[in-house]
Short mmCIF file of C-alpha atoms in Angstrom, two decimals:
data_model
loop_
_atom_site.label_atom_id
_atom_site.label_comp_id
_atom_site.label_asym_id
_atom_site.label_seq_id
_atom_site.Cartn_x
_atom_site.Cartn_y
_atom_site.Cartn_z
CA UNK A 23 73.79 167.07 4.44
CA UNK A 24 76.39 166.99 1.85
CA UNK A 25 76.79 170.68 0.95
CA UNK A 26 75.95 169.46 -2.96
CA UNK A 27 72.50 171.01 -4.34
CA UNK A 28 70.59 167.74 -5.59
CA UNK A 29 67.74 170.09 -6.63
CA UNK A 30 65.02 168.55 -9.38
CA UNK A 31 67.23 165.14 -8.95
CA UNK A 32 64.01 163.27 -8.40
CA UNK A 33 64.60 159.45 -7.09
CA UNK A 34 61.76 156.90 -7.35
CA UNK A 35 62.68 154.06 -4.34
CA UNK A 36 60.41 150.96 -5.80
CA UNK A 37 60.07 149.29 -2.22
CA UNK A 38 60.36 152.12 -0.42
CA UNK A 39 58.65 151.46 2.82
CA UNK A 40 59.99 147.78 2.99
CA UNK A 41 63.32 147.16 5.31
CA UNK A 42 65.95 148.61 3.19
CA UNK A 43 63.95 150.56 0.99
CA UNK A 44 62.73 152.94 3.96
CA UNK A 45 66.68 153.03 4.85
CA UNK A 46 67.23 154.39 1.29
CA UNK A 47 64.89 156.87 1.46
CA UNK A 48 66.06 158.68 4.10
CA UNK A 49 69.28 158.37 3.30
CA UNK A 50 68.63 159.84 0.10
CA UNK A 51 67.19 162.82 2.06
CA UNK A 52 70.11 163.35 3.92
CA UNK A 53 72.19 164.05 0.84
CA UNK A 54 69.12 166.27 -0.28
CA UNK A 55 67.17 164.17 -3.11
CA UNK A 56 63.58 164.26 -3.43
CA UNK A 57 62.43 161.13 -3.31
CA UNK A 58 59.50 159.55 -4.67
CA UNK A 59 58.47 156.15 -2.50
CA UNK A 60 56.79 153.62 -5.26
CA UNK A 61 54.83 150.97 -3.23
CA UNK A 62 51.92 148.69 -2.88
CA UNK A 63 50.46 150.77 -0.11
CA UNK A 64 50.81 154.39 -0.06
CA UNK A 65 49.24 155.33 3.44
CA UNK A 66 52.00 152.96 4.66
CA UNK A 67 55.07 154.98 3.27
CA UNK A 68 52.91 158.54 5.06
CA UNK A 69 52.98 157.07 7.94
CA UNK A 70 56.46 156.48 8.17
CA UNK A 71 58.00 159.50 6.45
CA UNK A 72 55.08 161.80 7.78
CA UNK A 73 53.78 164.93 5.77
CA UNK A 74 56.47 167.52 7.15
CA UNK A 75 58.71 166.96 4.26
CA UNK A 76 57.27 168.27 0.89
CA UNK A 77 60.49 166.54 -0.75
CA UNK A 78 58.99 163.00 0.28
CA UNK A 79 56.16 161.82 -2.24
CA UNK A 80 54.15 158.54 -1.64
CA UNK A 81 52.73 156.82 -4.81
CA UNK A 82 50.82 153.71 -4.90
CA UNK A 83 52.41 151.34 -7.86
CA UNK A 84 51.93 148.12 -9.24
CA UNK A 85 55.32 146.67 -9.95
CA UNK A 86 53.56 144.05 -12.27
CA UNK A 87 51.99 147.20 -14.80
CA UNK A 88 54.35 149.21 -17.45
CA UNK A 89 52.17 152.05 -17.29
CA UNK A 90 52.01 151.66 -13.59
CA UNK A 91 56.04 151.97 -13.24
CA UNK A 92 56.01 154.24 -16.09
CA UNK A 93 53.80 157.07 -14.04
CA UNK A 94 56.17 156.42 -11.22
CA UNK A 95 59.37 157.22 -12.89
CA UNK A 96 57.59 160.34 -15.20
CA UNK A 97 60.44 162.66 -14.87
CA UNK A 98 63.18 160.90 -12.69
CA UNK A 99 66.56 161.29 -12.36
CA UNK A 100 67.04 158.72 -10.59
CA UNK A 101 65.61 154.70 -9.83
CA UNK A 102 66.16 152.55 -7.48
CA UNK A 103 64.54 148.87 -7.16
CA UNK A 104 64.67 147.53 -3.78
CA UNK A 105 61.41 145.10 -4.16
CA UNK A 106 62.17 142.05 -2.95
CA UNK A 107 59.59 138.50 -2.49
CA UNK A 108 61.03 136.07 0.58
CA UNK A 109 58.11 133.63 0.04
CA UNK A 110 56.78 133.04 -3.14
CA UNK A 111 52.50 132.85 -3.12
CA UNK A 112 50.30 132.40 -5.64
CA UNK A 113 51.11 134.87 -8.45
CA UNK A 114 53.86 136.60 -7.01
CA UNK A 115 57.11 134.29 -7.44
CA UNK A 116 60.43 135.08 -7.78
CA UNK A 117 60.62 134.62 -11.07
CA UNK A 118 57.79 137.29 -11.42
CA UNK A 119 59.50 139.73 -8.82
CA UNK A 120 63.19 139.08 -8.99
CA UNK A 121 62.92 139.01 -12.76
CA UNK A 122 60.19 140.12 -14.89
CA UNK A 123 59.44 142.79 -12.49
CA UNK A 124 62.85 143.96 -12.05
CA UNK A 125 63.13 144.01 -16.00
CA UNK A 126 60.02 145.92 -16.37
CA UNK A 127 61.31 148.71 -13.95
CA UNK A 128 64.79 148.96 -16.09
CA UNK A 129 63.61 149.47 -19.21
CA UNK A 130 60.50 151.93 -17.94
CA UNK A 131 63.66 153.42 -16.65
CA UNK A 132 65.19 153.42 -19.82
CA UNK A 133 62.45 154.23 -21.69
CA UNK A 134 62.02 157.70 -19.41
CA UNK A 135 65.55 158.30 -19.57
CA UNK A 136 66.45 158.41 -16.35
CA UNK A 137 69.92 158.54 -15.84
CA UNK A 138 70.61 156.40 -12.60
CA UNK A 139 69.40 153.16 -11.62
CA UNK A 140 70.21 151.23 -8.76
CA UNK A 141 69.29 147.46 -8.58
CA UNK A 142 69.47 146.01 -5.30
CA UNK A 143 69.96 142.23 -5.90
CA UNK A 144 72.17 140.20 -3.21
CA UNK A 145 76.03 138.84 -1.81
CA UNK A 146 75.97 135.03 -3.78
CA UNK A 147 73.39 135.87 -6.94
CA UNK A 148 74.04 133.41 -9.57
CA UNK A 149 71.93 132.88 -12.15
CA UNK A 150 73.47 129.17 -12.72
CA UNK A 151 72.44 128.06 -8.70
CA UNK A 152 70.66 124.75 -8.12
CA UNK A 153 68.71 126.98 -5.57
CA UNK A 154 65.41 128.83 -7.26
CA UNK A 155 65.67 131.71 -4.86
CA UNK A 156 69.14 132.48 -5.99
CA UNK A 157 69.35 131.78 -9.70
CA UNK A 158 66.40 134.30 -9.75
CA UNK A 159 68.57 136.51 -8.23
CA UNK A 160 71.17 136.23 -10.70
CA UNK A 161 68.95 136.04 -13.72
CA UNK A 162 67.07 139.40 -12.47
CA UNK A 163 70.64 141.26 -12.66
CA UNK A 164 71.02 140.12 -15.93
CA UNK A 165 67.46 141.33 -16.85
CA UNK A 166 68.29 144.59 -15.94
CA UNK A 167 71.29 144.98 -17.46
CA UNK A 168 69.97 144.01 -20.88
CA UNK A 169 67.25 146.42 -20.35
CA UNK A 170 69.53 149.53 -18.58
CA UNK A 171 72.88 149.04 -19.72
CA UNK A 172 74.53 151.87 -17.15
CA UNK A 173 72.26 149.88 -13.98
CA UNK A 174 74.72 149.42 -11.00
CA UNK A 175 73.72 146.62 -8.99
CA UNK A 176 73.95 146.78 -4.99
CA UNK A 177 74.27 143.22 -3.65
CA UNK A 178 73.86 143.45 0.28
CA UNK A 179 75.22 140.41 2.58
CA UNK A 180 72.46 139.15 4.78
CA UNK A 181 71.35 142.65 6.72
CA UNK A 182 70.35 143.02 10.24
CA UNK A 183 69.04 146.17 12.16
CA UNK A 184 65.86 147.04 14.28
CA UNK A 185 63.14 145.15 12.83
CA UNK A 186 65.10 143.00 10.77
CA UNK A 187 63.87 139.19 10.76
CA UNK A 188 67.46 137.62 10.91
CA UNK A 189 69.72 138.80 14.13
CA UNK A 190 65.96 139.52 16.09
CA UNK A 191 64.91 136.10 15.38
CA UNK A 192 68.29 133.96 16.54
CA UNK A 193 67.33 136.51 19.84
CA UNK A 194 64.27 135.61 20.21
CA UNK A 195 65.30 131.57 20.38
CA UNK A 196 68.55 132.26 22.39
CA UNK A 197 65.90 133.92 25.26
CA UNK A 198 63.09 131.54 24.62
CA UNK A 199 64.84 128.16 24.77
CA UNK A 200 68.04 126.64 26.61
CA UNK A 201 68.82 124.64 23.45
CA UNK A 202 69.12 126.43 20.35
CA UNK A 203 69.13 124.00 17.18
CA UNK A 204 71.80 125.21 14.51
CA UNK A 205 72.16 124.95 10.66
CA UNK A 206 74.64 121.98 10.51
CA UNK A 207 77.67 122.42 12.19
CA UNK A 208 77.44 126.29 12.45
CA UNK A 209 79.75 126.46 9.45
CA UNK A 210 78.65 128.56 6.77
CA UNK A 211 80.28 131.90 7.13
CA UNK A 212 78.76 135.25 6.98
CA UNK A 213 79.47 138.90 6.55
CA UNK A 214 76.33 140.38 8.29
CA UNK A 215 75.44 143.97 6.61
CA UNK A 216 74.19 146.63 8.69
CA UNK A 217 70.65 147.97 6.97
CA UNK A 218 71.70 151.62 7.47
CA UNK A 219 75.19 151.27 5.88
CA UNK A 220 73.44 150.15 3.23
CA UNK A 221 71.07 153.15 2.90
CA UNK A 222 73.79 155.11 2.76
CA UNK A 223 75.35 153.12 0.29
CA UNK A 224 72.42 153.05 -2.31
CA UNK A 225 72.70 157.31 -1.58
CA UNK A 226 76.33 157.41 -2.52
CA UNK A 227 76.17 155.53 -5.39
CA UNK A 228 73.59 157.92 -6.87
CA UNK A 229 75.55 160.70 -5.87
CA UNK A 230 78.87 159.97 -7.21
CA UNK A 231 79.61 159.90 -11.12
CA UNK A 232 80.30 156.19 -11.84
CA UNK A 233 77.89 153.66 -13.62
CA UNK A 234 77.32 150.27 -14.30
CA UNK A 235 79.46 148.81 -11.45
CA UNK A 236 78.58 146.23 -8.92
CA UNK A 237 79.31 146.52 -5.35
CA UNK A 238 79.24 144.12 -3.04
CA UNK A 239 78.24 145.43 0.67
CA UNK A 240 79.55 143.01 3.83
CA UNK A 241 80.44 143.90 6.81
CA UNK A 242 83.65 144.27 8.59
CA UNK A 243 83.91 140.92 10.19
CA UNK A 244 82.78 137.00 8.62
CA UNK A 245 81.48 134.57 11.38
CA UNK A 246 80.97 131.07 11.03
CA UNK A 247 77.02 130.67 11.65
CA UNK A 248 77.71 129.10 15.26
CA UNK A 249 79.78 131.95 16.17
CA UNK A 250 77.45 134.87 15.41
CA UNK A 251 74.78 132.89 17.65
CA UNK A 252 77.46 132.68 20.40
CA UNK A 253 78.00 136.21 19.87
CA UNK A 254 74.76 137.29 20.30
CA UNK A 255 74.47 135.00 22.87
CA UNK A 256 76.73 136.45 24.94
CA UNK A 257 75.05 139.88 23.81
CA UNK A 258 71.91 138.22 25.57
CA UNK A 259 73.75 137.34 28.56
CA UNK A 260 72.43 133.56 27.88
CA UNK A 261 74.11 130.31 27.84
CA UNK A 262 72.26 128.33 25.42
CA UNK A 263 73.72 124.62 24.09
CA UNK A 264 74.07 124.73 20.87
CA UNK A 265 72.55 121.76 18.56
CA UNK A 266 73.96 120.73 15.37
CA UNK A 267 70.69 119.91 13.24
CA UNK A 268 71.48 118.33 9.68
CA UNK A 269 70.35 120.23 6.62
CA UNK A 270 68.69 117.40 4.91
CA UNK A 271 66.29 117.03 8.92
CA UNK A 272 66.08 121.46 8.16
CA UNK A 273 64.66 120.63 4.54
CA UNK A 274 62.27 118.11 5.63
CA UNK A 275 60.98 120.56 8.46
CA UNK A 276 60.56 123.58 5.59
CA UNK A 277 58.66 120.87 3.44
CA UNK A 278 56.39 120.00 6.61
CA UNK A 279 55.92 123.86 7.03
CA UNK A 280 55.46 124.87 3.62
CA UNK A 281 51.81 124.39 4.66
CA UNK A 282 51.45 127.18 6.60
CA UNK A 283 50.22 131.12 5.39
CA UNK A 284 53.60 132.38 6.83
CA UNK A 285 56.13 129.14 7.58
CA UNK A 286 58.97 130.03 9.68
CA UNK A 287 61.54 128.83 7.39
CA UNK A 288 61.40 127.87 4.05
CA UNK A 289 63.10 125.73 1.76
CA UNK A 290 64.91 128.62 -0.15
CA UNK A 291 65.88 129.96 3.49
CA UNK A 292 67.53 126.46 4.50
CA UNK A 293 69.05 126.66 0.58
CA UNK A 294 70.81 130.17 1.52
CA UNK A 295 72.18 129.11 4.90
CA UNK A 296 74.06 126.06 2.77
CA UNK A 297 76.26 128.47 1.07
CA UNK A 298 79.05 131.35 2.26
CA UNK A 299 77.47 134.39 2.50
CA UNK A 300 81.02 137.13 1.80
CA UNK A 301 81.46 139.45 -0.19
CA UNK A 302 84.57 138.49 -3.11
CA UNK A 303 87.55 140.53 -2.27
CA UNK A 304 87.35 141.45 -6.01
CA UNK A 305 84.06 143.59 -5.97
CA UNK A 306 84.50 147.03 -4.87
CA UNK A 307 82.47 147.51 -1.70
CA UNK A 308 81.03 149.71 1.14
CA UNK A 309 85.14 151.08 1.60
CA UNK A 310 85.13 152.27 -2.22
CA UNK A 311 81.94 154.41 -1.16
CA UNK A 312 83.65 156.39 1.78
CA UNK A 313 81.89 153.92 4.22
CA UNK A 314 83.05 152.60 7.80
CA UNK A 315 80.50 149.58 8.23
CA UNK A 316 79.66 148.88 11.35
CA UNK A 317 79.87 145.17 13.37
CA UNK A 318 77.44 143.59 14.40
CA UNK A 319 78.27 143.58 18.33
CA UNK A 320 77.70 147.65 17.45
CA UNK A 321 74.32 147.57 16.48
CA UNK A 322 73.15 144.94 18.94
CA UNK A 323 72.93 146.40 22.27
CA UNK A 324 70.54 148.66 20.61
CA UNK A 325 68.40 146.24 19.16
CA UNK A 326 68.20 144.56 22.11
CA UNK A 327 67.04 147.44 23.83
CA UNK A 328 64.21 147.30 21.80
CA UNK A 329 63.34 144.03 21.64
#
C-alpha cells in the first residue's frame, strides 16, 4: 500500500476483467482505490476479484449506451478505458470501439466531472496509418481528447504475461513444430511490455498530480522479431529452424482465414507486425512513473511453468 488515504476516490475500469483491465484493477487496490469494474459480464469480474473486498464493485455496462456509461461513472473520481476489439464482427468494429465508444466514455466522463481519466490506446497509434486497426487507434485518442481535455493517454508496447495471446502463442509453435514460420525476415523490432508494469502504471498515473500527458510504456530491452522467438526458444529449451515467410504469403493466409469465427491471425495482426513496435525516446514512460519494467526472459520461466 502506499501509505496515501485514497478514500471516496472511486475509479470506474471500463474493461475491467479483460487482460490489462483486471491488471488495473488490482493495482488500483494496492494503492487503496475503490474500484468500480464496468463490463459486459458482471459474474465474470466476481469471479475473479471474489466478494471479500467490499472496495471492488462489478457493474454490467454497455459501452455502446450514454446512459449506460453514465450510471457507471455516477460519482467517480476517477475513469479509466481499457476496452479494446482485436477482431472486428458484425457491429462491433473498431471504429465503433476504438472511437465512438471511447468518445462516449470521455465526455460521460466529462459530463460527471470526474477528474481523472485514463485512456489506454497503444505504442504506434496514428490516426494518418494506411492500417484500419491503427488509424482507429489514433483517431480514438483524438476523440477523447476533444471530449476530456485533461485525458492522459497510456499507450502500452505489445504486452505479454500469463494468459496473454502473444509470448504464449510463439510457445506454443516453438513446442509444437520443428519449423517455426516467421514474419519476414524477423525484423521488425519490439519493446515487449510486461501486463503488470502496466497495471501499475495506469495506478500511478491516477495517483500522481499531472494531467493530460501521454506515456508511452516499453520495456527495457527492443528485439528484432526473430530474436525474441530465439529467446524464448532457448527459454523452451527447443531448437526450432526458423522460416522467413513473406508478408504479402502472411496477408493472403489472414484473407484465406478471415473465414473463420475466431481466425488465428488477421489482416490487422499481419499489418502491426510490419511496423516497429518502441516506444519514442521523447514520450515520458514507465521510468517517469517510478517504474523498473521488467524483461521479458523475467517473466518467462513463469509463464512457462504454467503453460
Amino acid at each position: 500500500m502506499n501509505g496515501r488515504s485514497q478514500t471516496g476516490k472511486i475509479v470506474v475500469v471500463f474493461g475491467g476483467t479483460g487482460f490489462l483491465g483486471r491488471r488495473a484493477v488490482r493495482h488500483l487496490r494496492r494503492h487503496e482505490f475503490p474500484v468500480r469494474v464496468a463490463s459486459r459480464h458482471p459474474d465474470r469480474g466476481r469471479e475473479l476479484f471474489g466478494s471479500d473486498d467490499s472496495q471492488i464493485e462489478s457493474i454490467e455496462v454497455n459501452i455502446h449506451s450514454e446512459p449506460s456509461i453514465a450510471r457507471a461513472v455516477a460519482g467517480a473520481y476517477g475513469v479509466v478505458n481499457a476496452v479494446s476489439l482485436y477482431v472486428e464482427r458484425g457491429r462491433a468494429t473498431f471504429h465503433s470501439v476504438h472511437v465512438e465508444a471511447a468518445h462516449r466514455i470521455a465526455a460521460q466522463a466529462q459530463q460527471a466531472e470526474v477528474k481523472r481519466l485514463v485512456h489506454i490506446s497503444g505504442i504506434g497509434s496514428d490516426a494518418t496509418s494506411s492500417s484500419l486497426y491503427i488509424r482507429k487507434r489514433g483517431e480514438g485518442e483524438s476523440a477523447v481528447r476533444a471530449a476530456f481535455a485533461g485525458a492522459t493517454v497510456v499507450r502500452p508496447a505489445v504486452m505479454f504475461g500469463p494468459d496473454d495471446t502473444f509470448i504464449t502463442a510463439i510457445i506454443t509453435l516453438l513446442r509444437r513444430f520443428p519449423v517455426y514460420p516467421m514474419f519476414g525476415q524477423g525484423l521488425t523490432r519490439l519493446q515487449p511490455a510486461y501486463v503488470e508494469d502496466v497495471g501499475e502504471a495506469i495506478a500511478q498515473v491516477l495517483q500522481g498530480s499531472a494531467t493530460g500527458a501521454t506515456f508511452e510504456c516499453g520495456g527495457p530491452r527492443v528485439y528484432s522479431y526473430k530474436e525474441l522467438v530465439r529467446a524464448l526458444a532457448r527459454a523452451a529449451g527447443v531448437k526450432p529452424i526458423l522460416l522467413p515467410v513473406p508478408f504479402a504469403a502472411w496477408h493472403a493466409l489472414s484473407r484465406i482465414l478471415a473465414i473463420l469465427p475466431s481466425p488465428p491471425i488477421t489482416r490487422h495482426q499481419v499489418a502491426l507486425m510490419q511496423v516497429d513496435n518502441m516506444q519514442s525516446p521523447e514520450m515520458p514512460g514507465f521510468e517517469r512513473l517510478g517504474i523498473s519494467p521488467h524483461a521479458v526472459e523475467e517473466i518467462v520461466q513463469t509463464m512457462l511453468r504454467g503453460h
